[in-house]
Amino acid sequence: MIVAAFRALAQRYHPDKWEGDPETAHAKMVEINAAYAVLSDEHRRSRYDQEQTEKRQGDFGAAEENEEAFSSALSEIEERWAIAADVFPELIELRQHLQKFSSALSFEYISLLLAMKQFERAKEIAQLLEHEFLVRYFTSDPVLVEYARKLILVEQRDAALALNRLVDVVGPTADPTQLVSKIDAKFNLNSIWERSREDVESKRRRGEFIRCFVKSPNFRNAQMLVKDFGYEVGEAGQGLFRPAGVVLTSAVGVSQNFKDHASFFEWVKSNLCKAI
């Protein structure tokens, strides 16, 4: 994280790239180099971490102030990242997930993987970075870590900021369930959690329909799956010597005809089975 942050900020405020006041760029580079000198030295960093722990929880709001710097720095390594993602497609989803937390975290992940070249550990590394990020700003309490994670993933960043400030003020020994209740009440989050639970259940149910169809591609399983996507489906033109056709109708009334079950099943596989 230290090297990644240093590179991102140095690229942004370097005098050759900064388009604003040169004195601003110079002052920023002095601060960046001073911070890097402390944080890149193991003993000085240890003392710094101890001092910060005694002072306050990490400022989640400040973590977002340099989003532009990290976004800009990302553009300089995108080509190498694209090559890696072409070989390991799962990297795309992992990066998108971390981007929801912050551009800084996404940048750290990309930089770290490209430097380490341990792409087979991509998911493990992403999980470790995510956990470290949450602990940094919301304490190591598992209840608060998971709650903060949920807040960020459902795009309730104001609530996450409020939780960060609350933890900073009352300290990490406060009852986590009480803090969760305070944030839920302040931001009226009960309806959001209900929708989130419904979304999880919907995704679970859809996944089960997909697995059933892939395992046994018959008309009944296909019918249950397409209905979950909002389609209506029926057979047409049945005859003794002619296979039944299929009529698929979307939620807005657009119909699509298939000459037989096989062609309908192929459409289902191509268009719906990759949904999760």
Coordinates of C-alpha atoms in Angstrom, one line a residue:
M1 CA 0.0 0.0 0.0
I2 CA 2.8 2.4 0.9
V3 CA 4.7 2.1 -2.4
A4 CA 1.4 2.1 -4.4
A5 CA 0.2 5.3 -2.6
F6 CA 3.6 7.0 -3.0
R7 CA 3.7 6.3 -6.8
A8 CA 0.1 7.4 -7.3
L9 CA 0.6 10.7 -5.4
A10 CA 4.0 11.4 -6.8
Q11 CA 2.7 11.0 -10.4
R12 CA -0.1 13.4 -9.7
Y13 CA 2.0 16.2 -8.1
H14 CA 5.2 15.8 -10.0
P15 CA 6.2 19.3 -11.3
D16 CA 6.4 17.9 -14.9
K17 CA 2.7 16.7 -14.7
W18 CA 1.0 19.2 -12.4
E19 CA -0.9 21.8 -14.3
G20 CA -1.7 24.1 -11.3
D21 CA 0.4 26.4 -9.1
P22 CA 4.1 25.1 -9.1
E23 CA 4.4 26.0 -5.4
T24 CA 1.5 23.7 -4.6
A25 CA 3.1 20.8 -6.4
H26 CA 6.4 21.5 -4.7
A27 CA 4.8 21.6 -1.2
K28 CA 2.9 18.4 -1.9
M29 CA 6.0 16.5 -3.1
V30 CA 7.8 17.6 0.1
E31 CA 5.0 16.1 2.2
I32 CA 4.8 13.0 0.1
N33 CA 8.6 12.3 0.3
A34 CA 8.6 13.0 4.0
A35 CA 5.7 10.6 4.6
Y36 CA 7.4 8.0 2.4
A37 CA 10.6 8.3 4.3
V38 CA 8.8 7.5 7.6
L39 CA 6.5 4.8 6.3
S40 CA 9.1 2.9 4.3
D41 CA 11.4 2.5 7.3
E42 CA 10.2 -0.4 9.4
H43 CA 11.2 1.1 12.8
R44 CA 9.9 4.6 12.1
R45 CA 6.7 3.2 10.7
S46 CA 6.2 1.1 13.8
R47 CA 6.4 4.1 16.0
Y48 CA 4.1 6.1 13.7
D49 CA 1.5 3.3 13.7
Q50 CA 1.6 3.1 17.5
E51 CA 1.1 6.9 17.8
Q52 CA -1.8 6.8 15.3
T53 CA -3.4 3.9 17.2
E54 CA -3.2 5.9 20.4
K55 CA -4.6 9.0 18.8
R56 CA -7.6 7.8 16.7
Q57 CA -9.1 5.4 14.2
G58 CA -8.1 5.9 10.6
D59 CA -10.1 8.6 8.9
F60 CA -12.3 6.9 6.2
G61 CA -13.2 10.3 4.8
A62 CA -9.5 11.2 4.2
A63 CA -9.1 7.9 2.5
E64 CA -11.3 9.2 -0.3
E65 CA -9.5 12.5 -0.8
N66 CA -6.8 11.1 -3.1
E67 CA -9.2 9.1 -5.3
E68 CA -8.4 11.2 -8.3
A69 CA -4.6 10.6 -7.8
F70 CA -5.1 6.8 -7.8
S71 CA -7.5 6.9 -10.7
S72 CA -4.9 8.9 -12.7
A73 CA -2.1 6.5 -11.7
L74 CA -4.1 3.5 -12.8
S75 CA -4.1 4.7 -16.4
E76 CA -0.3 4.2 -16.5
I77 CA -0.5 0.5 -15.7
E78 CA -3.7 -0.4 -17.5
E79 CA -1.9 -2.0 -20.5
R80 CA 0.0 -4.5 -18.3
W81 CA -3.2 -5.2 -16.3
A82 CA -5.2 -5.9 -19.4
I83 CA -2.6 -8.5 -20.4
A84 CA -2.8 -10.2 -17.0
A85 CA -6.6 -10.1 -17.0
D86 CA -6.7 -11.7 -20.4
V87 CA -4.9 -14.7 -19.0
F88 CA -6.8 -14.6 -15.6
P89 CA -10.3 -13.3 -16.3
E90 CA -11.3 -13.6 -12.7
L91 CA -9.1 -10.6 -12.0
I92 CA -11.7 -8.3 -13.6
E93 CA -14.4 -9.1 -11.1
L94 CA -12.0 -9.0 -8.1
R95 CA -10.8 -5.5 -9.2
Q96 CA -14.3 -4.2 -9.6
H97 CA -15.2 -5.5 -6.1
L98 CA -12.2 -3.6 -4.5
Q99 CA -13.0 -0.5 -6.5
K100 CA -16.3 -0.3 -4.6
F101 CA -14.2 0.3 -1.4
S102 CA -11.8 2.9 -2.9
S103 CA -9.6 3.6 -6.0
A104 CA -6.6 3.5 -3.6
L105 CA -7.4 -0.1 -2.7
S106 CA -7.9 -1.1 -6.3
F107 CA -4.6 0.6 -7.3
E108 CA -2.8 -1.2 -4.4
Y109 CA -4.3 -4.6 -5.6
I110 CA -3.3 -4.1 -9.2
S111 CA 0.2 -2.8 -8.4
L112 CA 0.8 -5.6 -5.9
L113 CA -0.3 -8.4 -8.2
L114 CA 1.7 -7.0 -11.1
A115 CA 4.8 -6.8 -8.9
M116 CA 4.4 -10.1 -7.2
K117 CA 3.1 -12.0 -10.2
Q118 CA 1.2 -14.4 -7.9
F119 CA -2.0 -14.4 -9.9
E120 CA -2.9 -17.8 -8.7
R121 CA -3.4 -16.1 -5.3
A122 CA -5.5 -13.3 -6.7
K123 CA -8.6 -14.0 -4.7
E124 CA -6.7 -14.6 -1.4
I125 CA -4.8 -11.3 -1.8
A126 CA -8.0 -9.4 -2.6
Q127 CA -9.6 -10.7 0.5
L128 CA -6.6 -9.9 2.7
L129 CA -6.4 -6.3 1.3
E130 CA -10.2 -5.8 1.8
H131 CA -10.0 -7.0 5.4
E132 CA -7.0 -4.8 6.2
F133 CA -8.8 -1.8 4.7
L134 CA -11.8 -2.4 6.8
V135 CA -9.8 -2.9 10.0
R136 CA -7.9 0.3 9.3
Y137 CA -11.0 2.4 9.4
F138 CA -13.6 0.5 11.4
T139 CA -11.5 -1.4 14.1
S140 CA -10.9 -5.2 14.2
D141 CA -14.2 -6.1 15.7
P142 CA -15.8 -8.7 13.4
V143 CA -19.3 -7.3 13.8
L144 CA -18.2 -3.7 12.8
V145 CA -15.9 -5.0 10.0
E146 CA -18.8 -7.0 8.4
Y147 CA -21.3 -4.1 8.9
A148 CA -18.9 -1.6 7.3
R149 CA -18.4 -4.0 4.4
K150 CA -22.1 -4.2 3.9
L151 CA -22.5 -0.4 4.0
I152 CA -19.9 0.1 1.4
L153 CA -21.2 -2.6 -0.9
V154 CA -24.8 -1.2 -0.9
E155 CA -23.3 2.2 -1.6
Q156 CA -24.2 3.8 1.8
R157 CA -20.9 5.7 2.0
D158 CA -22.4 8.5 4.2
A159 CA -23.4 5.8 6.7
A160 CA -19.9 4.3 6.5
L161 CA -18.3 7.7 7.2
A162 CA -20.6 8.2 10.2
L163 CA -19.6 4.7 11.5
N164 CA -16.0 5.6 11.1
R165 CA -16.5 8.9 13.1
L166 CA -18.5 7.1 15.7
V167 CA -15.8 4.4 16.3
D168 CA -13.2 7.1 16.4
V169 CA -15.1 9.1 19.1
V170 CA -16.3 6.2 21.4
G171 CA -13.4 3.9 20.9
P172 CA -13.1 0.2 19.8
T173 CA -14.3 -1.1 23.2
A174 CA -17.9 0.2 22.7
D175 CA -20.7 -2.4 22.2
P176 CA -20.6 -3.0 18.4
T177 CA -24.3 -3.9 18.2
Q178 CA -25.2 -0.6 19.8
L179 CA -23.1 1.3 17.2
V180 CA -24.8 -0.7 14.4
S181 CA -28.2 0.2 15.8
K182 CA -27.3 3.9 16.0
I183 CA -26.2 4.0 12.3
D184 CA -29.2 1.9 11.1
A185 CA -31.6 4.3 12.9
K186 CA -29.8 7.5 11.8
F187 CA -29.8 6.5 8.1
N188 CA -33.1 4.5 8.0
L189 CA -31.3 1.5 6.7
N190 CA -33.8 -1.3 7.6
S191 CA -35.5 -1.1 4.3
I192 CA -32.2 -1.3 2.5
W193 CA -31.2 -4.4 4.4
E194 CA -34.5 -5.9 3.6
R195 CA -34.0 -5.3 -0.1
S196 CA -30.4 -6.6 0.2
R197 CA -31.7 -9.8 1.8
E198 CA -34.3 -10.1 -1.0
D199 CA -31.5 -9.6 -3.6
V200 CA -29.4 -12.3 -2.0
E201 CA -32.4 -14.7 -2.0
S202 CA -33.2 -13.9 -5.6
K203 CA -29.6 -14.5 -6.7
R204 CA -29.6 -17.8 -4.7
R205 CA -32.9 -19.0 -6.3
R206 CA -31.7 -18.0 -9.8
G207 CA -28.5 -19.8 -9.3
E208 CA -30.3 -22.9 -8.3
F209 CA -32.5 -22.7 -11.4
I210 CA -29.4 -22.4 -13.6
R211 CA -27.7 -25.3 -11.9
C212 CA -30.8 -27.5 -12.4
F213 CA -31.1 -26.6 -16.0
V214 CA -27.4 -27.1 -16.8
K215 CA -27.5 -30.5 -15.0
S216 CA -30.7 -31.6 -16.7
P217 CA -31.7 -29.4 -19.7
N218 CA -35.4 -30.3 -20.0
F219 CA -38.3 -28.0 -20.8
R220 CA -39.6 -27.8 -17.2
N221 CA -36.2 -26.6 -15.9
A222 CA -35.9 -24.2 -18.7
Q223 CA -39.4 -22.9 -18.1
M224 CA -38.7 -22.2 -14.4
L225 CA -35.5 -20.4 -15.3
V226 CA -36.9 -18.1 -18.0
K227 CA -39.8 -17.2 -15.7
D228 CA -37.4 -16.1 -13.0
F229 CA -36.0 -13.7 -15.6
G230 CA -39.5 -12.3 -16.3
Y231 CA -40.4 -14.2 -19.5
E232 CA -43.5 -16.2 -20.3
V233 CA -42.9 -19.4 -22.3
G234 CA -45.1 -21.9 -24.0
E235 CA -45.1 -24.7 -26.5
A236 CA -46.6 -24.4 -29.9
G237 CA -47.2 -26.6 -33.0
Q238 CA -47.1 -29.9 -31.4
G239 CA -47.8 -32.8 -33.7
L240 CA -47.2 -36.5 -34.1
F241 CA -44.4 -36.1 -36.5
R242 CA -43.3 -32.6 -35.7
P243 CA -41.4 -31.5 -32.6
A244 CA -43.0 -28.8 -30.5
G245 CA -41.9 -25.3 -31.1
V246 CA -41.4 -22.8 -28.3
V247 CA -42.7 -19.2 -28.0
L248 CA -40.9 -16.9 -25.6
T249 CA -42.5 -13.6 -24.6
S250 CA -40.6 -10.9 -22.7
A251 CA -42.1 -8.7 -20.0
V252 CA -42.7 -5.9 -22.5
G253 CA -44.6 -8.3 -24.9
V254 CA -41.9 -9.0 -27.4
S255 CA -42.1 -12.6 -28.7
Q256 CA -39.4 -14.9 -30.0
N257 CA -40.1 -18.2 -31.7
F258 CA -37.9 -21.3 -31.6
K259 CA -38.5 -24.2 -34.0
D260 CA -37.8 -26.9 -31.3
H261 CA -36.7 -27.4 -27.8
A262 CA -33.1 -27.8 -28.7
S263 CA -32.8 -24.4 -30.2
F264 CA -34.7 -22.9 -27.2
F265 CA -32.3 -24.7 -24.8
E266 CA -29.3 -23.3 -26.7
W267 CA -30.7 -19.8 -26.4
V268 CA -31.2 -20.3 -22.6
K269 CA -27.6 -21.5 -22.2
S270 CA -26.2 -18.6 -24.2
N271 CA -28.3 -15.8 -22.7
L272 CA -29.3 -16.8 -19.2
C273 CA -26.9 -19.3 -17.8
K274 CA -24.0 -16.8 -17.5
A275 CA -26.1 -14.4 -15.4
I276 CA -24.4 -15.2 -12.1

